[in-house]
Coordinates of N, CA and C in Angstrom, one line a residue:
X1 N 33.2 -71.4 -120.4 CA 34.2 -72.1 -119.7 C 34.1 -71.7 -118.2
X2 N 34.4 -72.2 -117.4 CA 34.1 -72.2 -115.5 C 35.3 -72.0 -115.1
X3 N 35.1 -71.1 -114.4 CA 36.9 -70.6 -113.6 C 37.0 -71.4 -112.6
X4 N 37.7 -72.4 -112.2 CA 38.1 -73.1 -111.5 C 38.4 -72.7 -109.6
X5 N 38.7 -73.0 -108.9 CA 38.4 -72.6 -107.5 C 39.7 -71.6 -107.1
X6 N 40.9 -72.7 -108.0 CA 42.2 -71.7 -107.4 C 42.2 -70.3 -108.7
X7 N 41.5 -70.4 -109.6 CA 41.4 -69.5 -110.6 C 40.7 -68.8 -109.9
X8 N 39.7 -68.5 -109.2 CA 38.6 -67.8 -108.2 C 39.4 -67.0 -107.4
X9 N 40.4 -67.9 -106.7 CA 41.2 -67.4 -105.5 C 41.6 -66.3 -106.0
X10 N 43.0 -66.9 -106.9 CA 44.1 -65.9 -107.6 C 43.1 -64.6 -107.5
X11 N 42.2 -64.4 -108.2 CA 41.4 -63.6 -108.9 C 40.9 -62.5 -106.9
X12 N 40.6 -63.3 -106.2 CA 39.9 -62.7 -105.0 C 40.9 -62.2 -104.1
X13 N 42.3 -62.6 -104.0 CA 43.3 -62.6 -103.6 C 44.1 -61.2 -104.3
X14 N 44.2 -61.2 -105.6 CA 44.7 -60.1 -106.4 C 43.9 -58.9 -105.9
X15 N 42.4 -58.9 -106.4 CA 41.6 -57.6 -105.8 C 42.0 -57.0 -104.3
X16 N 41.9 -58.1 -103.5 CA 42.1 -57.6 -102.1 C 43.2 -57.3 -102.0
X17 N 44.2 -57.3 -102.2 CA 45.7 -57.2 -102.3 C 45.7 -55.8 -102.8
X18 N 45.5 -55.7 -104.0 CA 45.3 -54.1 -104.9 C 44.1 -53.2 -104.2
X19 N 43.5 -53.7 -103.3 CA 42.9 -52.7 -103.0 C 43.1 -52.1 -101.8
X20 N 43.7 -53.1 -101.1 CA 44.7 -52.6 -99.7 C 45.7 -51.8 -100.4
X21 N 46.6 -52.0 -101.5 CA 47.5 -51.3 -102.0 C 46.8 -49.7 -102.2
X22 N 45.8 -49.5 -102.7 CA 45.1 -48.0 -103.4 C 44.5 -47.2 -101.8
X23 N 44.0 -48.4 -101.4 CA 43.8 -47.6 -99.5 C 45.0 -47.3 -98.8
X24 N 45.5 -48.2 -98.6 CA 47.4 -47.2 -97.9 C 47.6 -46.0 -99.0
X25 N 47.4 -46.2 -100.3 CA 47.8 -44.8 -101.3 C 47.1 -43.9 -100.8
X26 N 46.0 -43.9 -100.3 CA 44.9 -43.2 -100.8 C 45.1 -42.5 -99.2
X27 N 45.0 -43.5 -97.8 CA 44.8 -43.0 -96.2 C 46.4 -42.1 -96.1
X28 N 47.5 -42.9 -96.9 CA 48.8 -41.7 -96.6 C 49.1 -40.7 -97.1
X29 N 48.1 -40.5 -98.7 CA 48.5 -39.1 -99.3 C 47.4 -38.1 -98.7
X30 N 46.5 -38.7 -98.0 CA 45.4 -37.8 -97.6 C 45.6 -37.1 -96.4
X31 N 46.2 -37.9 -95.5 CA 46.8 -37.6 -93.9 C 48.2 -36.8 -94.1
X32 N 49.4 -37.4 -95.0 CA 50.4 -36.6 -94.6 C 51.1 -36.1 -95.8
X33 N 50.3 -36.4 -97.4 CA 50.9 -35.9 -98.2 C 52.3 -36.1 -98.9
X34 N 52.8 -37.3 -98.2 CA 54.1 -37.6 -98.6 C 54.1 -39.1 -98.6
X35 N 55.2 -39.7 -99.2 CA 55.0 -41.0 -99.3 C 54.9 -41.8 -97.5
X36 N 55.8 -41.8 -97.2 CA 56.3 -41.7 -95.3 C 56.0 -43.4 -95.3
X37 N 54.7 -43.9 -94.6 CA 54.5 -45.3 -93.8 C 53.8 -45.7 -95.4
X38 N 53.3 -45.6 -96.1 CA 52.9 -46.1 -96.5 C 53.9 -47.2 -97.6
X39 N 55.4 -46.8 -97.8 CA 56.1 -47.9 -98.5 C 56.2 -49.1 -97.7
X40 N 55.8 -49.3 -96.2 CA 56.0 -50.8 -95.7 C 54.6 -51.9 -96.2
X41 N 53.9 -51.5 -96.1 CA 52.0 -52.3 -96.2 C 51.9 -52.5 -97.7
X42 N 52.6 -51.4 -98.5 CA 52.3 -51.4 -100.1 C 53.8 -52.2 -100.3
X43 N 54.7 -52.2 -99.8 CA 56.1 -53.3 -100.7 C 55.9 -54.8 -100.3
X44 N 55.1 -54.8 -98.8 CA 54.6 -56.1 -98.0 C 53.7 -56.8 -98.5
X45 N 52.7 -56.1 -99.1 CA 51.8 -56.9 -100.0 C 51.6 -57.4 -101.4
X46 N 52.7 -56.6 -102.1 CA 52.8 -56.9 -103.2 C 54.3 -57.8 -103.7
X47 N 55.2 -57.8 -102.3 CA 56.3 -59.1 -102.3 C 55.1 -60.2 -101.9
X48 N 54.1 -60.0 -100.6 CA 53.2 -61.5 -101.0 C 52.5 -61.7 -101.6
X49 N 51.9 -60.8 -102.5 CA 51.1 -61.4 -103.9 C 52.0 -62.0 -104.6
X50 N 53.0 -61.3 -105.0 CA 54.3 -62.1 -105.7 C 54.7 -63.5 -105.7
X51 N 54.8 -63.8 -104.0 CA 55.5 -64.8 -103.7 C 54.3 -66.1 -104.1
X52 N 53.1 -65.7 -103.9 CA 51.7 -66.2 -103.8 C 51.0 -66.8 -104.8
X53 N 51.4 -66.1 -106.0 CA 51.0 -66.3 -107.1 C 51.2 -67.9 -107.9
X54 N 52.5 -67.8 -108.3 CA 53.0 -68.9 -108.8 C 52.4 -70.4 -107.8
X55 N 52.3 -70.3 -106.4 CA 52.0 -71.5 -105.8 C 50.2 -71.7 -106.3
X56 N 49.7 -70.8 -106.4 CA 47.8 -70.7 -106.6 C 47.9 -71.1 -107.8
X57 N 48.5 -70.4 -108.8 CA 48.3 -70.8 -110.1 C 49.1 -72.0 -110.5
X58 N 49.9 -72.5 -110.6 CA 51.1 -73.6 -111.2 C 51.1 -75.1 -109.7
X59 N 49.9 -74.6 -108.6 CA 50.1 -75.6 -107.4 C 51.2 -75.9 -106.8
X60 N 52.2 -77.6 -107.2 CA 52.9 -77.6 -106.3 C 54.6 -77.4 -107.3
X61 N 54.2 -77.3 -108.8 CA 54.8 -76.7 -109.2 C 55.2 -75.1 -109.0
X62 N 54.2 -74.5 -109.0 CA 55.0 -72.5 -108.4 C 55.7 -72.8 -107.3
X63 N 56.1 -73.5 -105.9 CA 56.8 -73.6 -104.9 C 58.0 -73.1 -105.2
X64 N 58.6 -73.8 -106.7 CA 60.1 -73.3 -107.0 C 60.3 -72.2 -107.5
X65 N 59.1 -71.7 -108.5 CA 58.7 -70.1 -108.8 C 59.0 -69.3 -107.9
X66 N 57.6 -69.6 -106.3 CA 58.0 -68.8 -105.5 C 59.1 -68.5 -104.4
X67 N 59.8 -69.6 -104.7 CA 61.1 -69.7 -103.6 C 61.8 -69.0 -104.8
X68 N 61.8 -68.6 -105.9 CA 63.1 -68.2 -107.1 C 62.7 -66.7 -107.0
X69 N 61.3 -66.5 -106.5 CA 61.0 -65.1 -106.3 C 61.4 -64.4 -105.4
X70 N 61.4 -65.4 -103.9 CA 62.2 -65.1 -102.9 C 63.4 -64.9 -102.5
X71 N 64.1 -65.7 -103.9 CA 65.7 -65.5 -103.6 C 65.6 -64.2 -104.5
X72 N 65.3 -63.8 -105.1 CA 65.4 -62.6 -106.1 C 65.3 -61.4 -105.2
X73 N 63.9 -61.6 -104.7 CA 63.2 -60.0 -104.5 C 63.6 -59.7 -102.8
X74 N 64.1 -60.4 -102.2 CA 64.6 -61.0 -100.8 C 64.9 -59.1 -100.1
X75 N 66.1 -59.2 -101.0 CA 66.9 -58.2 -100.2 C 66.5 -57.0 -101.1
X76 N 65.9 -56.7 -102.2 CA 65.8 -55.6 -102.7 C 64.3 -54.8 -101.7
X77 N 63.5 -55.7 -101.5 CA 62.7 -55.8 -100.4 C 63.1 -54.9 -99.4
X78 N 64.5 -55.5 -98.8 CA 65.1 -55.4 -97.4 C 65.5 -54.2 -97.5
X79 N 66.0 -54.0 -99.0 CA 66.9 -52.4 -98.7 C 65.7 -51.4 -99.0
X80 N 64.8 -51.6 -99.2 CA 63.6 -50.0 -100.0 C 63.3 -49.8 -98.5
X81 N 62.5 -51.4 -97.6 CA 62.6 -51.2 -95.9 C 63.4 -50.4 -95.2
X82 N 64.6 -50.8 -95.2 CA 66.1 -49.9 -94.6 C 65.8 -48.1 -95.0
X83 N 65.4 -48.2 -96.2 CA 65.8 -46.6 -96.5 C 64.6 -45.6 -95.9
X84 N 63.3 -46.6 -95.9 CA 62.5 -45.9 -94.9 C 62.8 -45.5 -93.5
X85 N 63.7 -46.2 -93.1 CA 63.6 -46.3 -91.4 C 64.5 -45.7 -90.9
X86 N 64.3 -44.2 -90.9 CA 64.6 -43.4 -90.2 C 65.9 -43.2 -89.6
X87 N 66.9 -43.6 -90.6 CA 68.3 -43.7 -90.5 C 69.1 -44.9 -89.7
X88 N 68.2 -45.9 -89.0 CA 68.8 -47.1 -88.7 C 68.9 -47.6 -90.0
X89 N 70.4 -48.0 -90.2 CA 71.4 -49.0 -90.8 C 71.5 -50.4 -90.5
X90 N 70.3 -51.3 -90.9 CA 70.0 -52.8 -90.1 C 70.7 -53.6 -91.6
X91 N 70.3 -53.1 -92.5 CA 70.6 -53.9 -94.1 C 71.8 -54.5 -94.2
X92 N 73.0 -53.8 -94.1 CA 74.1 -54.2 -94.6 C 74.5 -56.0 -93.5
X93 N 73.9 -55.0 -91.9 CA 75.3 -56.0 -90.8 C 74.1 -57.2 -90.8
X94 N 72.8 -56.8 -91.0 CA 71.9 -57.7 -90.6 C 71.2 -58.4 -91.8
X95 N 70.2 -57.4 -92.2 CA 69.7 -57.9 -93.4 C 70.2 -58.5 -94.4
X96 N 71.2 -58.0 -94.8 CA 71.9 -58.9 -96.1 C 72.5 -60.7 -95.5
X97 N 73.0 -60.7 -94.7 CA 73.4 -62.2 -93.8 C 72.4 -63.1 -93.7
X98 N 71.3 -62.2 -92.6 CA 70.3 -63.4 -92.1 C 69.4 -63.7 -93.1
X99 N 69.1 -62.7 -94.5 CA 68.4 -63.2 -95.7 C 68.9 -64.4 -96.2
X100 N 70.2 -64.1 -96.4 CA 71.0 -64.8 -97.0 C 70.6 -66.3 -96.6
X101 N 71.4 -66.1 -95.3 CA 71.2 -67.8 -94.6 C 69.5 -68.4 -95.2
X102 N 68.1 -67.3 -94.5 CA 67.6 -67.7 -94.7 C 67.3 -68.5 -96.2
X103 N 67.8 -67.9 -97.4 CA 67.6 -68.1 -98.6 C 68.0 -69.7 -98.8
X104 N 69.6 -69.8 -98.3 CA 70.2 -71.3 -97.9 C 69.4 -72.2 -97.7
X105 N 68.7 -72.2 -96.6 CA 68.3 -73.0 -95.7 C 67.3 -73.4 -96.3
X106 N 66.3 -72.4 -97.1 CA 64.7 -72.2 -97.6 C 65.1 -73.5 -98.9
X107 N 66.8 -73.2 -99.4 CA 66.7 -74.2 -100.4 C 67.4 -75.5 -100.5
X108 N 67.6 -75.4 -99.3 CA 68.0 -77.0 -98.5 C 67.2 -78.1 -98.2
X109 N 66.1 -77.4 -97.5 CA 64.9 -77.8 -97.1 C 64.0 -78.6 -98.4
X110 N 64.2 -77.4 -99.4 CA 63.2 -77.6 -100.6 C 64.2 -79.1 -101.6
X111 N 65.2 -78.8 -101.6 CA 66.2 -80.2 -101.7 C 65.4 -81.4 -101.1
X112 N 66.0 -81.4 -99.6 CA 65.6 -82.6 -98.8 C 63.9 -82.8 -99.1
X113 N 63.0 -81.5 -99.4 CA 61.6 -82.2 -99.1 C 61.1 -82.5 -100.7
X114 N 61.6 -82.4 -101.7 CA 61.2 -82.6 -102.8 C 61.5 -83.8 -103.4
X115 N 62.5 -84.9 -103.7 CA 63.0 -86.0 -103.1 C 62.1 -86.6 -102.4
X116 N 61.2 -88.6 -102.9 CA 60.9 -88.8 -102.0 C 61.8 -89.3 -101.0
X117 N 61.9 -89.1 -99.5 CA 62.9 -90.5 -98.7 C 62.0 -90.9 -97.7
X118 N 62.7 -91.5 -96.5 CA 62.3 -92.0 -95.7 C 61.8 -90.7 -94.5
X119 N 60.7 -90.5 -94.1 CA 60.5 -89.2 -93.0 C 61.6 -89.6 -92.2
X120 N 62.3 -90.7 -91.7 CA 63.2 -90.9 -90.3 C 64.6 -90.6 -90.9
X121 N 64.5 -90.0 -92.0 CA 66.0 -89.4 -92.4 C 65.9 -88.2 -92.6
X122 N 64.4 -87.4 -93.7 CA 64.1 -86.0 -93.8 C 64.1 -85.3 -92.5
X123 N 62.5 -85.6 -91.7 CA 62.5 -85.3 -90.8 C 63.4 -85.2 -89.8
X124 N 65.0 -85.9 -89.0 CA 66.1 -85.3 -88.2 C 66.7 -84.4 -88.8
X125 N 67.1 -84.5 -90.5 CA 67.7 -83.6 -90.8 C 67.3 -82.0 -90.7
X126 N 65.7 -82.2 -91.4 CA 65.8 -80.9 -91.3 C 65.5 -80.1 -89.5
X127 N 65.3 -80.7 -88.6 CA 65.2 -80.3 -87.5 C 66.5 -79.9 -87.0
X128 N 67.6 -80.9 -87.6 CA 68.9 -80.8 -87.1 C 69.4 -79.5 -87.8
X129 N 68.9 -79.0 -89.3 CA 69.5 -78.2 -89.7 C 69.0 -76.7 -89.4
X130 N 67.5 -76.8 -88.9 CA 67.1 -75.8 -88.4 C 67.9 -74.9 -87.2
X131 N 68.2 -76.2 -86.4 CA 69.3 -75.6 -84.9 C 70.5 -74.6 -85.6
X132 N 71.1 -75.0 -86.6 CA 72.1 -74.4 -87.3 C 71.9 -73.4 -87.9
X133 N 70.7 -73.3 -88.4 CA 70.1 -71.6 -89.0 C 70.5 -70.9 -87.7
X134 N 69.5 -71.3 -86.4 CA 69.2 -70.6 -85.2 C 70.7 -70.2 -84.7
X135 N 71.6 -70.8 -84.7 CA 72.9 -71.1 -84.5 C 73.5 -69.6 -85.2
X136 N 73.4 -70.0 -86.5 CA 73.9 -68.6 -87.6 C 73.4 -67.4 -87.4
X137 N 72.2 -67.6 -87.0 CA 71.5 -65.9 -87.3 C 71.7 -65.0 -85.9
X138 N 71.9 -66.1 -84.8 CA 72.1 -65.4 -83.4 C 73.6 -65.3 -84.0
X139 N 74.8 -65.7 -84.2 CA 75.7 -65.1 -84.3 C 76.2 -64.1 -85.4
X140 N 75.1 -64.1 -86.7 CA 74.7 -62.4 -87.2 C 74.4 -61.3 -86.7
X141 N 73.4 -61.7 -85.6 CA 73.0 -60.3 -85.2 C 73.8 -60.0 -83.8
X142 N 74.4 -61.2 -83.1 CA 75.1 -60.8 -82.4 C 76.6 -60.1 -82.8
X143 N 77.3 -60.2 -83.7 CA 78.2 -59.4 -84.3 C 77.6 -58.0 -84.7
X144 N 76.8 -58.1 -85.7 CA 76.5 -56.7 -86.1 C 76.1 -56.0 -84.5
X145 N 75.5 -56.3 -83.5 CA 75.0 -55.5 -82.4 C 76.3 -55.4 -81.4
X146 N 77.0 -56.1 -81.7 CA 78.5 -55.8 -80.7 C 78.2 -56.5 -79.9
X147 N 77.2 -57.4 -78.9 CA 77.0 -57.9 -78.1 C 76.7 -59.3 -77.8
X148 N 76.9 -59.5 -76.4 CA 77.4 -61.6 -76.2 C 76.4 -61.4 -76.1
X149 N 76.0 -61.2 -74.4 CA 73.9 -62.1 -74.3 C 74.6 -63.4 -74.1
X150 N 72.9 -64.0 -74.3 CA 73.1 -65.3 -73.9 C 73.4 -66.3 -75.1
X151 N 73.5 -67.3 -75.3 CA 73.5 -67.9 -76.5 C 72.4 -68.7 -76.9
X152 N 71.5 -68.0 -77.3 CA 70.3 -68.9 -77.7 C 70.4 -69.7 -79.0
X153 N 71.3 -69.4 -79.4 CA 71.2 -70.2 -81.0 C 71.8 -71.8 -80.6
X154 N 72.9 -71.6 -79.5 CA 73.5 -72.9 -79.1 C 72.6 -73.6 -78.4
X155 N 71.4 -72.8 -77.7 CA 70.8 -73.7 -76.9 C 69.7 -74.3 -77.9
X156 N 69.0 -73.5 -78.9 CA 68.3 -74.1 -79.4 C 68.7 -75.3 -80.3
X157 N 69.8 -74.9 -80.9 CA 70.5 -76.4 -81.8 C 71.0 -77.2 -80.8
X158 N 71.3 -77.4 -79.4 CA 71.2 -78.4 -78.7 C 70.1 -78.8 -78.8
X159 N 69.0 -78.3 -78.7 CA 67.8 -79.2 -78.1 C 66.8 -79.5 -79.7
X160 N 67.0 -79.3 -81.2 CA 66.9 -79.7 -81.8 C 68.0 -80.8 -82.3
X161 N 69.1 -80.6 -82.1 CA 70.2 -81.9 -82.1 C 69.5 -83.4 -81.3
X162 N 69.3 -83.4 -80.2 CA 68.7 -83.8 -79.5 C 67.6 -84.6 -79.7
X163 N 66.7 -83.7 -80.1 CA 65.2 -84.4 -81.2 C 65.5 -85.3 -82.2
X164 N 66.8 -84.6 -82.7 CA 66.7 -84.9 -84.3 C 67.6 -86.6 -84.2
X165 N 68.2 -86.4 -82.9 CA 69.0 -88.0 -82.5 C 67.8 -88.8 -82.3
X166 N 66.9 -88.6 -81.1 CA 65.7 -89.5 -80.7 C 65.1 -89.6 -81.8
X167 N 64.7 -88.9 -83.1 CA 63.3 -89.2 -84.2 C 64.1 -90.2 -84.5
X168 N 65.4 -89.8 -84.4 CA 66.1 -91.0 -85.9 C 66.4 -92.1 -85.3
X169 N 66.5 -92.2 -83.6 CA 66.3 -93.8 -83.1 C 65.4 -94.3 -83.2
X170 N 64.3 -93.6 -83.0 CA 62.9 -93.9 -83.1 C 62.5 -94.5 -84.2
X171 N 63.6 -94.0 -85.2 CA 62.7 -94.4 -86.9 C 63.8 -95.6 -87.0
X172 N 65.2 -95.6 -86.7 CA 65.7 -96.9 -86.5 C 64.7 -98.3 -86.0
X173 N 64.6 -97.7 -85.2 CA 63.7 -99.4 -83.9 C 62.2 -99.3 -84.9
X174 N 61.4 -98.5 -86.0 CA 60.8 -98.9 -86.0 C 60.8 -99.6 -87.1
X175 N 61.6 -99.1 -87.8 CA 62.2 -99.6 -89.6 C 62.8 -101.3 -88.9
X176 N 63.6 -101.5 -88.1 CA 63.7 -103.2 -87.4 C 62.8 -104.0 -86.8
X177 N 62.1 -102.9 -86.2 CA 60.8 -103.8 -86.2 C 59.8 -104.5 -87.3
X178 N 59.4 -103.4 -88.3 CA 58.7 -103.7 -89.8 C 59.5 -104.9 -90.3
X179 N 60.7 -104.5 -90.4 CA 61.6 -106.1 -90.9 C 61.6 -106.9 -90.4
X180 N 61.4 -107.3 -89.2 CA 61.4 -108.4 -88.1 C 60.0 -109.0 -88.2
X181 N 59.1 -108.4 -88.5 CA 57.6 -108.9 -88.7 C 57.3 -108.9 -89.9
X182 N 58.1 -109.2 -90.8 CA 58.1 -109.3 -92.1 C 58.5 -110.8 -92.6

């Protein structure tokens, strides 16, 4: 039987993955004898083999696999990160929120894009919904950091608001036109 191309991958993808994993083992117990840098490269590569897998093997079915992995393994991820880092406390005011949203958003998107519709309804929404992540996560980390700044989250969902008005006139005038020459 012939192993197929994404069968190939999986397969060339896994080794290099585990072998980067046994080289960070191997470069940080030899240099400092302690676990130290090596839990970012080794938890980083094996949440994207993770995430990775289900889409190579199962195609456009793993998508939801890997987005179910990503809501899963998200923040457990976040917090092994946190405990490495040298006593900054980013997890609770930051990490747990902006995953969060992210997670939302990842399965909003996966809503609207899985569904066939019309791109001049997908496409504004999710542009328009993107400004609103931007919107969220600047006002996460601007609470947790105690500080105003500027407001980039407002400016950016203005100027995807914006787009997401013009695509959807755009796809108006062109959906009356197709009917009119119909």
């Amino acid at each position: 039987m012939k192993a197929s191309f994404s069968d190939l991958t999986m397969w060339i993808i896994s080794i290099c993955v585990f072998v980067a994993v046994f080289i960070c083992i191997i470069c940080n117990m030899a240099f400092t004898n302690t676990i130290g840098w090596l839990v970012y490269p080794v938890c980083s590569l094996l949440f994207g083999w993770l995430v990775l897998m289900p889409i190579l093997y199962y195609k456009k079915r793993g998508i939801k696999i890997s987005f179910a992995i990503i809501t899963a393994l998200v923040m457990p991820f976040l917090l092994v990160i946190d405990q490495f880092d040298d006593g900054v406390n980013w997890f609770l005011p930051i990490g747990v929120p902006v995953s969060a949203t992210g997670i939302i958003f990842m399965w909003i998107l996966y809503g609207l894009l899985i569904k066939p519709r019309s791109i001049w309804l997908t496409l504004p929404a999710v542009i328009f919904l993107s400004g609103l992540v931007c919107i969220c996560i600047d006002m996460i980390v601007k609470n947790a950091l105690g500080e105003a700044g500027f407001p980039w989250g407002y400016l950016v969902a203005s100027i995807t608001s914006f787009l997401a008005i013009v695509i959807s006139i755009f796809g108006f005038v062109m959906k009356k036109r197709s009917l009119q020459t119909e």
